[in-house]
Amino acid sequence: MLGLLWYALYGFIVIGLSIYGAHRIWMVVTYLRVKSKYQCPAEQFKTLPKVTVQLPVYNERYVVKRLLRAMVDLDYPKDLLEVQILDDSTDDTTEIIARELKILKPHGVRMHHIRRGSREGFKAGALQYGMQHMDSEYVAIFDADFVPPAGILKETIHYFTDETVGMIQTRWGHINREFNLLTRVQAILLDGHLIVEQTVRNRSGRFFNFNGTAGVWRRQCIEDAGGWEHDTLTEDLDLSYRAQMAGWNFVFLPGVVTPAELPVEMNAFKTQQHRWAKGAVQTCKKLLPRIIKSRLPLMTKVEAVFHLTSNFAYVLLALMAFLIVPDPAGNPGLTALLVIHLPVFTLASLSVILFYSLVLREVGIHWARWVIYLPMLISVGIGLSLNNAKAVLEALFNQTSEFTRTPKHGIEKARNKQALVVYFSARSWLVLLELAMFIHFGIYTYTALKMQLWLSLPFFVLFCFGFGYTALLSLGVDRWGDALVCRIKTRDLATDGI
């Protein structure tokens, strides 16, 4: 009976992961079909419109000066541009902003330092508050770790000559892609979403989402959708779907790149992933029933289901980690092993390999390095499964949590200078479970070698490495708070005026 129960549950997981794998393969095929469908502005504005740039800031002492100086460099008429620094900081970031604004004042850009006095609504609350204090028709949004290129407004604004367009999203770049192995893997994971997924959804007529930053909105679009709401941790995803359900069109511009900083340590990365996964499931619970009941095209509904439920795959992956064993129910034989493992490989693992092979090709990474990156991408996904599955379950059972920012340190390329590292993500008990799974699959890897279970061995190795990589990097940062000192370059305290 236990053996039958094991096969039934494992089979359910295999079917679920295979369905998501099949969808990923559809993404690859569709991308190859639609990637050449370039979208151009309907026409050009004869007179450029006024634009407000919103910069939501919370405890950003290392990056806020870089951000403000990027505002001065924007290639847009100064009389048509205003900048709102929506500052909810509780540290000395506020003083740094005030000093920097005095230095930048002669450049002629109107910058308003806005303090609300509370963090009500977190980022969504700050953006909504800023909208109440502006009169522009268009609003650009950049997070503190982004460095908008000078021409970004002129490259995007003319798409709004089409009265049906409500939002323009640009692609994220990665300032510190080459800092360490973790940042390289993150960059590829994000490129998969931003190059393939967003392009496919936009150019095939499905809904896609504003990524929270590096985009420009039509104010009327935000207001028609009901404004920024803070009942989910992904206010960007929530507003995006509400706006498109209200009839607005979005445009994704993969050729316009806005550089940003990636988290350089595992705990910050996990915090970011947890927030994104939990917020996506909250948005799924909030909007998916309305989407399904709506009169939207069937294929739009189907893609919305895959998009908004995609993080449930982490729950399936985490369950698989607890169920996968070298020899369940005695000796199931070759046929049973093929029935169980082959679908997983072909529609789950193989789909990941195909998807990220396409991404690696699109970003120009030499094929000889794929042999390193592809296993790493699969392993990191496995290693994140417990962290993200926990986020999904918290959302399902309505466990509330505040908007937790991702620590940023102004890190670009250099590694060999000392740094003062102030911002850290909170410790989590989950790292102990990840470490236990690492040991668990280490034993299974040895057992599979001993029993010559060659079909199962690759899975055990990937699970062992994935949990080990995640756990050990997390423990390294949590246990030794200054372990990054030799890895991170930030500015000297004197030059930062701190």
Coordinates of C-alpha atoms in Angstrom, one line a residue:
M1 CA 0.0 0.0 0.0
L2 CA 2.8 2.4 0.8
G3 CA 4.4 1.6 -2.5
L4 CA 1.2 2.3 -4.4
L5 CA 0.7 5.5 -2.5
W6 CA 4.2 6.6 -3.3
Y7 CA 3.7 5.9 -7.0
A8 CA 0.4 7.7 -7.0
L9 CA 1.7 10.8 -5.4
Y10 CA 4.9 10.7 -7.4
G11 CA 2.9 10.3 -10.6
F12 CA 0.8 13.4 -9.7
I13 CA 4.0 15.4 -9.3
V14 CA 5.4 14.1 -12.6
I15 CA 2.2 15.0 -14.4
G16 CA 2.3 18.5 -12.9
L17 CA 5.9 19.2 -13.7
S18 CA 5.5 17.8 -17.1
I19 CA 2.6 20.2 -17.9
Y20 CA 4.7 23.1 -16.8
G21 CA 7.6 21.7 -18.8
A22 CA 5.4 21.4 -21.9
H23 CA 4.4 25.0 -21.5
R24 CA 8.1 26.0 -21.3
I25 CA 8.7 24.1 -24.6
W26 CA 5.8 26.1 -26.1
M27 CA 7.6 29.2 -25.0
V28 CA 10.7 28.2 -26.9
V29 CA 8.8 27.4 -30.1
T30 CA 6.7 30.5 -29.9
Y31 CA 9.7 32.8 -29.2
L32 CA 11.4 31.5 -32.4
R33 CA 8.3 32.4 -34.3
V34 CA 7.5 35.8 -32.9
K35 CA 10.9 37.3 -31.9
S36 CA 11.3 39.1 -35.3
K37 CA 7.9 40.9 -34.9
Y38 CA 9.2 44.3 -34.0
Q39 CA 6.8 46.9 -32.8
C40 CA 7.3 50.5 -33.6
P41 CA 5.6 53.7 -32.4
A42 CA 2.4 54.6 -34.3
E43 CA 3.9 58.0 -34.8
Q44 CA 6.1 60.6 -33.0
F45 CA 4.9 63.3 -30.6
K46 CA 5.2 66.7 -32.3
T47 CA 5.6 68.2 -28.8
L48 CA 7.0 66.0 -26.1
P49 CA 4.7 65.5 -23.1
K50 CA 5.5 66.2 -19.5
V51 CA 6.9 63.1 -17.6
T52 CA 7.3 62.5 -13.9
V53 CA 9.9 60.0 -12.8
Q54 CA 9.2 58.2 -9.5
L55 CA 12.0 56.8 -7.5
P56 CA 10.7 54.6 -4.6
V57 CA 13.5 54.5 -2.0
Y58 CA 13.9 52.7 1.3
N59 CA 17.3 52.5 3.1
E60 CA 19.4 52.8 -0.1
R61 CA 22.6 54.4 1.3
Y62 CA 24.9 52.7 -1.2
V63 CA 23.0 53.3 -4.4
V64 CA 20.9 56.4 -4.1
K65 CA 23.6 58.8 -5.2
R66 CA 24.2 56.8 -8.4
L67 CA 20.5 56.9 -9.0
L68 CA 20.1 60.6 -8.5
R69 CA 23.0 61.4 -10.8
A70 CA 21.4 59.2 -13.5
M71 CA 18.4 61.5 -13.3
V72 CA 20.6 64.5 -14.1
D73 CA 21.9 62.8 -17.2
L74 CA 18.4 62.0 -18.7
D75 CA 18.1 63.3 -22.2
Y76 CA 14.7 65.0 -21.9
P77 CA 13.7 68.7 -21.8
K78 CA 14.3 69.9 -18.3
D79 CA 11.0 72.0 -18.3
L80 CA 9.0 68.8 -19.1
L81 CA 10.7 66.6 -16.5
E82 CA 10.2 66.3 -12.8
V83 CA 11.6 63.7 -10.4
Q84 CA 9.9 62.4 -7.2
I85 CA 12.2 60.7 -4.6
L86 CA 9.6 58.8 -2.6
D87 CA 11.8 58.3 0.5
D88 CA 10.5 56.0 3.2
S89 CA 14.0 55.4 4.7
T90 CA 14.7 54.9 8.3
D91 CA 18.4 55.2 8.1
D92 CA 20.8 57.9 6.9
T93 CA 19.7 57.6 3.3
T94 CA 17.4 60.6 3.9
E95 CA 20.4 62.8 4.8
I96 CA 22.4 61.5 1.8
I97 CA 19.5 62.4 -0.5
A98 CA 19.3 65.9 1.0
R99 CA 23.0 66.6 0.5
E100 CA 23.0 65.2 -3.0
L101 CA 20.1 67.3 -4.1
K102 CA 21.9 70.5 -3.0
I103 CA 24.9 69.4 -5.2
L104 CA 22.7 68.5 -8.2
K105 CA 20.5 71.6 -8.0
P106 CA 22.5 73.7 -10.5
H107 CA 21.8 71.0 -13.2
G108 CA 18.3 72.3 -13.5
V109 CA 16.3 69.1 -13.0
R110 CA 13.3 69.5 -10.7
M111 CA 13.7 67.0 -7.9
H112 CA 11.2 66.7 -5.1
H113 CA 12.2 64.8 -1.9
I114 CA 8.9 63.4 -0.6
R115 CA 8.6 61.9 2.9
R116 CA 5.3 60.3 3.9
G117 CA 6.1 59.7 7.6
S118 CA 5.2 56.0 7.4
R119 CA 5.6 53.0 5.2
E120 CA 1.9 52.3 4.9
G121 CA 1.4 50.3 1.7
F122 CA 5.1 49.9 1.3
K123 CA 6.2 50.5 -2.3
A124 CA 2.7 50.5 -3.7
G125 CA 1.6 53.1 -1.1
A126 CA 4.6 55.3 -1.9
L127 CA 3.8 55.2 -5.7
Q128 CA 0.1 56.0 -5.1
Y129 CA 1.1 58.9 -2.7
G130 CA 3.4 60.3 -5.4
M131 CA 0.6 60.2 -8.0
Q132 CA -1.4 62.5 -5.8
H133 CA 1.3 65.1 -6.0
M134 CA 2.0 65.3 -9.7
D135 CA 0.2 66.6 -12.8
S136 CA 2.0 64.7 -15.5
E137 CA 0.2 62.4 -17.9
Y138 CA 3.1 59.9 -17.9
V139 CA 5.1 58.4 -15.1
A140 CA 8.4 56.5 -15.3
I141 CA 9.4 54.2 -12.4
F142 CA 12.9 53.1 -11.4
D143 CA 14.0 51.2 -8.3
A144 CA 17.0 52.4 -6.5
D145 CA 19.4 49.8 -7.8
F146 CA 18.7 50.7 -11.5
V147 CA 20.7 53.1 -13.6
P148 CA 18.4 54.4 -16.3
P149 CA 20.2 55.2 -19.6
A150 CA 20.1 58.8 -20.7
G151 CA 17.9 58.2 -23.7
I152 CA 15.3 55.9 -22.1
L153 CA 12.4 58.4 -22.0
K154 CA 12.8 59.4 -25.6
E155 CA 13.0 55.8 -26.7
T156 CA 9.8 54.9 -24.9
I157 CA 7.5 57.9 -24.8
H158 CA 6.5 57.9 -28.5
Y159 CA 4.7 54.5 -28.1
F160 CA 2.1 56.4 -26.2
T161 CA 0.9 58.1 -29.4
D162 CA -1.2 55.0 -29.7
E163 CA -4.1 55.9 -27.3
T164 CA -4.6 52.3 -26.4
V165 CA -1.1 51.8 -24.9
G166 CA -1.0 52.0 -21.2
M167 CA 2.5 50.9 -20.2
I168 CA 6.0 50.4 -21.8
Q169 CA 8.4 47.9 -20.2
T170 CA 12.1 47.9 -20.9
R171 CA 14.4 44.9 -20.4
W172 CA 16.6 44.7 -17.3
G173 CA 20.4 44.7 -17.8
H174 CA 22.9 43.5 -15.2
I175 CA 25.6 45.8 -14.0
N176 CA 27.4 43.1 -11.9
R177 CA 26.6 40.0 -14.0
E178 CA 30.2 38.8 -13.8
F179 CA 30.7 39.4 -10.0
N180 CA 30.4 35.8 -8.9
L181 CA 28.7 32.5 -10.0
L182 CA 25.5 33.4 -8.2
T183 CA 25.1 36.7 -10.1
R184 CA 25.8 34.9 -13.4
V185 CA 23.1 32.4 -12.7
Q186 CA 20.6 35.1 -11.6
A187 CA 21.3 37.0 -14.8
I188 CA 20.5 34.0 -16.9
L189 CA 17.3 33.3 -14.9
L190 CA 16.2 36.9 -15.3
D191 CA 17.1 36.9 -19.0
G192 CA 14.9 33.9 -19.5
H193 CA 11.9 35.8 -18.1
L194 CA 12.7 39.1 -19.7
I195 CA 14.0 38.0 -23.1
V196 CA 11.9 34.9 -23.8
E197 CA 8.8 35.0 -21.6
Q198 CA 8.0 38.7 -21.8
T199 CA 8.6 38.8 -25.6
V200 CA 6.4 35.7 -26.2
R201 CA 3.5 37.0 -24.1
N202 CA 3.6 40.4 -25.6
R203 CA 4.1 39.5 -29.2
S204 CA 1.6 36.6 -29.2
G205 CA -1.2 38.8 -27.8
R206 CA -1.2 37.4 -24.2
F207 CA -1.0 39.4 -21.0
F208 CA 2.4 40.2 -19.6
N209 CA 3.4 42.2 -16.5
F210 CA 5.2 45.4 -15.6
N211 CA 8.3 44.3 -13.7
G212 CA 8.0 46.9 -11.0
T213 CA 10.7 49.1 -12.4
A214 CA 12.3 50.3 -15.7
G215 CA 9.0 51.1 -17.3
V216 CA 6.7 54.1 -18.2
W217 CA 3.0 54.2 -17.5
R218 CA 0.2 56.4 -18.8
R219 CA -1.4 57.9 -15.7
Q220 CA -4.9 57.3 -17.0
C221 CA -4.2 53.6 -17.3
I222 CA -3.2 53.3 -13.7
E223 CA -6.3 55.2 -12.6
D224 CA -8.7 53.2 -14.8
A225 CA -7.3 50.0 -13.3
G226 CA -8.0 51.2 -9.8
G227 CA -4.6 52.6 -8.8
W228 CA -1.7 51.0 -6.9
E229 CA -3.0 48.5 -4.3
H230 CA -0.9 46.9 -1.5
D231 CA -2.9 43.8 -0.7
T232 CA -0.2 41.7 -2.5
L233 CA 3.6 41.7 -2.4
T234 CA 3.7 42.1 -6.2
E235 CA 1.8 45.3 -6.7
D236 CA 3.3 45.5 -10.2
L237 CA 1.9 42.1 -11.3
D238 CA -1.5 42.9 -9.7
L239 CA -1.8 46.3 -11.4
S240 CA -0.6 44.9 -14.8
Y241 CA -3.4 42.3 -14.9
R242 CA -6.1 44.8 -13.7
A243 CA -5.0 47.3 -16.4
Q244 CA -5.0 44.8 -19.2
M245 CA -8.4 43.4 -18.1
A246 CA -9.6 47.0 -18.3
G247 CA -8.7 47.0 -22.0
W248 CA -5.3 48.7 -22.0
N249 CA -2.4 47.4 -24.2
F250 CA 1.2 47.0 -23.0
V251 CA 4.4 47.1 -25.0
F252 CA 7.6 45.2 -24.2
L253 CA 10.9 46.6 -25.6
P254 CA 13.6 43.9 -25.3
G255 CA 16.0 46.1 -27.3
V256 CA 15.9 49.0 -24.7
V257 CA 18.0 47.9 -21.7
T258 CA 18.0 49.4 -18.3
P259 CA 21.0 48.2 -16.2
A260 CA 20.5 47.1 -12.6
E261 CA 22.3 45.5 -9.7
L262 CA 21.9 41.8 -8.8
P263 CA 22.0 40.5 -5.2
V264 CA 25.5 39.1 -4.6
E265 CA 24.8 36.8 -1.7
M266 CA 22.3 33.9 -1.3
N267 CA 20.2 35.2 1.5
A268 CA 19.3 38.4 -0.3
F269 CA 18.5 36.4 -3.5
K270 CA 16.3 34.1 -1.5
T271 CA 14.5 37.0 0.1
Q272 CA 13.8 38.5 -3.3
Q273 CA 12.6 35.2 -4.7
H274 CA 10.4 34.6 -1.6
R275 CA 8.7 38.0 -2.1
W276 CA 8.1 37.5 -5.8
A277 CA 6.8 33.9 -5.4
K278 CA 4.4 34.9 -2.5
G279 CA 3.2 38.0 -4.2
A280 CA 2.5 36.1 -7.4
V281 CA 0.3 33.5 -5.6
Q282 CA -1.5 36.3 -3.8
T283 CA -2.2 37.9 -7.1
C284 CA -3.3 34.6 -8.5
K285 CA -5.8 34.2 -5.7
K286 CA -7.0 37.7 -6.1
L287 CA -7.4 37.9 -9.9
L288 CA -7.4 34.4 -11.5
P289 CA -11.1 33.7 -10.7
R290 CA -12.1 37.0 -12.3
I291 CA -9.9 36.2 -15.4
I292 CA -11.4 32.8 -15.9
K293 CA -15.0 34.2 -15.6
S294 CA -14.2 37.0 -18.0
R295 CA -14.8 37.2 -21.7
L296 CA -11.1 37.3 -22.5
P297 CA -9.9 35.0 -25.4
L298 CA -9.3 31.4 -24.3
M299 CA -5.6 31.5 -25.0
T300 CA -5.2 34.7 -23.0
K301 CA -6.9 32.9 -20.1
V302 CA -4.7 29.8 -20.5
E303 CA -1.5 31.8 -20.5
A304 CA -2.7 33.7 -17.4
V305 CA -3.2 30.4 -15.6
F306 CA 0.3 29.3 -16.4
H307 CA 1.8 32.7 -15.6
L308 CA 0.0 33.2 -12.3
T309 CA 0.4 29.6 -11.1
S310 CA 4.0 29.0 -12.2
N311 CA 5.3 29.1 -8.6
F312 CA 3.3 26.1 -7.7
A313 CA 5.9 24.1 -9.6
Y314 CA 8.2 24.8 -6.7
V315 CA 5.8 23.0 -4.3
L316 CA 5.8 20.0 -6.7
L317 CA 9.6 20.1 -6.8
A318 CA 9.9 20.3 -3.0
L319 CA 7.5 17.3 -2.7
M320 CA 9.5 15.4 -5.2
A321 CA 12.7 16.1 -3.1
F322 CA 11.0 14.3 -0.2
L323 CA 9.7 11.4 -2.3
I324 CA 12.6 10.6 -4.6
V325 CA 14.5 7.6 -3.4
P326 CA 17.0 5.2 -4.9
D327 CA 14.8 2.1 -4.6
P328 CA 11.2 2.6 -3.5
A329 CA 9.0 -0.4 -2.8
G330 CA 11.7 -3.0 -3.0
N331 CA 12.9 -3.4 -6.6
P332 CA 10.5 -1.8 -9.1
G333 CA 12.5 -2.8 -12.1
L334 CA 13.6 -1.0 -15.3
T335 CA 10.1 -0.5 -16.7
A336 CA 8.8 1.3 -13.6
L337 CA 11.9 3.5 -13.4
L338 CA 11.4 4.4 -17.1
V339 CA 7.8 5.2 -16.5
I340 CA 8.6 7.5 -13.5
H341 CA 11.9 9.1 -14.5
L342 CA 11.6 9.5 -18.3
P343 CA 8.7 11.9 -18.3
V344 CA 10.4 14.0 -15.7
F345 CA 13.5 14.2 -17.8
T346 CA 11.8 14.8 -21.2
L347 CA 9.2 17.3 -20.2
A348 CA 10.7 18.9 -17.1
S349 CA 14.5 18.7 -17.2
L350 CA 14.8 18.7 -21.0
S351 CA 12.4 21.6 -21.2
V352 CA 14.6 23.6 -18.8
I353 CA 17.7 22.7 -20.9
L354 CA 16.0 23.8 -24.2
F355 CA 14.6 27.0 -22.6
Y356 CA 17.9 28.1 -21.1
S357 CA 20.0 27.0 -24.1
L358 CA 17.9 29.4 -26.1
V359 CA 18.5 32.1 -23.5
L360 CA 22.3 31.5 -23.5
R361 CA 22.3 31.7 -27.2
E362 CA 20.3 35.0 -27.2
V363 CA 22.7 36.7 -24.8
G364 CA 25.7 35.5 -26.7
I365 CA 27.3 33.2 -24.1
H366 CA 29.7 30.7 -25.9
W367 CA 28.3 27.2 -26.2
A368 CA 31.4 25.8 -24.4
R369 CA 30.2 27.4 -21.2
W370 CA 26.7 25.9 -21.4
V371 CA 28.0 22.7 -19.9
I372 CA 28.6 24.6 -16.7
Y373 CA 25.6 26.9 -16.7
L374 CA 22.8 24.5 -17.6
P375 CA 23.4 22.1 -14.6
M376 CA 23.8 25.1 -12.4
L377 CA 20.5 26.6 -13.5
I378 CA 18.7 23.4 -12.8
S379 CA 20.4 22.9 -9.5
V380 CA 19.7 26.5 -8.3
G381 CA 16.1 26.0 -9.2
I382 CA 16.0 22.8 -7.0
G383 CA 17.9 24.6 -4.2
L384 CA 15.3 27.4 -4.2
S385 CA 12.4 25.0 -4.1
L386 CA 12.0 24.9 -0.3
N387 CA 12.3 28.7 0.0
N388 CA 9.8 29.3 -2.8
A389 CA 7.4 26.5 -1.8
K390 CA 7.3 28.1 1.7
A391 CA 6.3 31.4 0.1
V392 CA 3.6 29.7 -1.9
L393 CA 2.1 28.0 1.2
E394 CA 2.2 31.3 3.1
A395 CA 0.2 33.0 0.4
L396 CA -2.3 30.1 0.2
F397 CA -2.9 30.1 3.9
N398 CA -3.0 34.0 4.1
Q399 CA 0.0 34.4 6.3
T400 CA 0.8 38.1 6.2
S401 CA 4.2 39.6 5.9
E402 CA 5.6 43.0 5.1
F403 CA 7.4 44.1 1.9
T404 CA 11.0 43.1 2.5
R405 CA 13.5 45.0 0.4
T406 CA 16.4 43.3 -1.4
P407 CA 19.7 44.7 0.1
K408 CA 21.8 46.6 -2.4
H409 CA 25.4 47.7 -2.0
G410 CA 26.4 49.7 -5.1
I411 CA 28.3 46.7 -6.4
E412 CA 29.5 46.7 -9.9
K413 CA 32.6 44.8 -11.0
A414 CA 35.5 45.1 -8.6
R415 CA 36.0 42.4 -6.0
N416 CA 39.3 43.1 -4.3
K417 CA 38.5 46.1 -2.1
Q418 CA 37.2 46.1 1.4
A419 CA 33.6 47.2 2.1
L420 CA 31.3 48.1 4.9
V421 CA 28.4 45.8 4.5
V422 CA 25.4 47.1 6.5
Y423 CA 22.3 45.6 4.9
F424 CA 21.7 41.9 5.4
S425 CA 18.6 39.7 4.8
A426 CA 17.1 38.1 7.9
R427 CA 18.2 34.5 8.9
S428 CA 15.8 31.7 8.2
W429 CA 15.4 28.3 9.8
L430 CA 14.9 26.9 6.3
V431 CA 18.6 26.7 5.8
L432 CA 18.8 23.9 8.3
L433 CA 16.3 21.9 6.2
E434 CA 18.2 22.7 3.1
L435 CA 21.4 21.4 4.7
A436 CA 19.6 18.2 5.8
M437 CA 18.4 17.7 2.2
F438 CA 22.0 18.2 1.0
I439 CA 23.2 15.4 3.3
H440 CA 20.2 13.3 2.5
F441 CA 20.8 13.4 -1.2
G442 CA 24.5 13.0 -0.7
I443 CA 23.8 9.6 0.9
Y444 CA 21.4 8.8 -2.0
T445 CA 24.0 9.7 -4.6
Y446 CA 26.4 7.2 -2.9
T447 CA 23.7 4.6 -2.7
A448 CA 22.8 5.0 -6.4
L449 CA 26.4 4.6 -7.4
K450 CA 26.7 1.5 -5.2
M451 CA 23.5 0.0 -6.6
Q452 CA 24.3 1.1 -10.2
L453 CA 21.1 3.0 -10.6
W454 CA 22.5 5.0 -13.5
L455 CA 19.1 6.4 -14.6
S456 CA 18.4 7.9 -11.2
L457 CA 22.0 9.1 -10.5
P458 CA 21.8 12.4 -12.4
F459 CA 18.7 13.4 -10.4
F460 CA 20.4 12.7 -7.1
V461 CA 23.5 14.6 -8.1
L462 CA 21.4 17.7 -9.2
F463 CA 19.4 17.6 -6.0
C464 CA 22.5 17.1 -3.8
F465 CA 24.4 20.0 -5.4
G466 CA 21.3 22.3 -5.5
F467 CA 20.5 22.0 -1.9
G468 CA 24.2 22.0 -0.9
Y469 CA 25.0 25.2 -2.9
T470 CA 21.9 27.0 -1.5
A471 CA 22.5 25.9 2.1
L472 CA 26.2 26.4 2.3
L473 CA 26.1 29.9 0.7
S474 CA 23.3 30.8 3.1
L475 CA 25.2 29.5 6.1
G476 CA 28.3 31.3 5.0
V477 CA 26.6 34.7 5.0
D478 CA 24.5 34.1 8.1
R479 CA 27.2 32.7 10.2
W480 CA 30.0 35.2 9.3
G481 CA 28.4 38.6 8.8
D482 CA 31.6 40.1 7.3
A483 CA 32.3 37.2 5.0
L484 CA 31.6 39.4 2.0
V485 CA 34.2 42.0 3.0
C486 CA 36.8 40.6 0.6
R487 CA 34.2 40.2 -2.1
I488 CA 32.3 43.4 -2.2
K489 CA 33.5 46.9 -3.3
T490 CA 31.5 49.8 -2.1
R491 CA 32.6 53.4 -1.8
D492 CA 34.7 54.7 1.1
L493 CA 32.8 56.2 4.0
A494 CA 34.4 59.5 3.5
T495 CA 33.5 59.8 -0.2
D496 CA 30.0 58.7 0.6
G497 CA 29.7 61.4 3.3
I498 CA 28.4 58.8 5.7

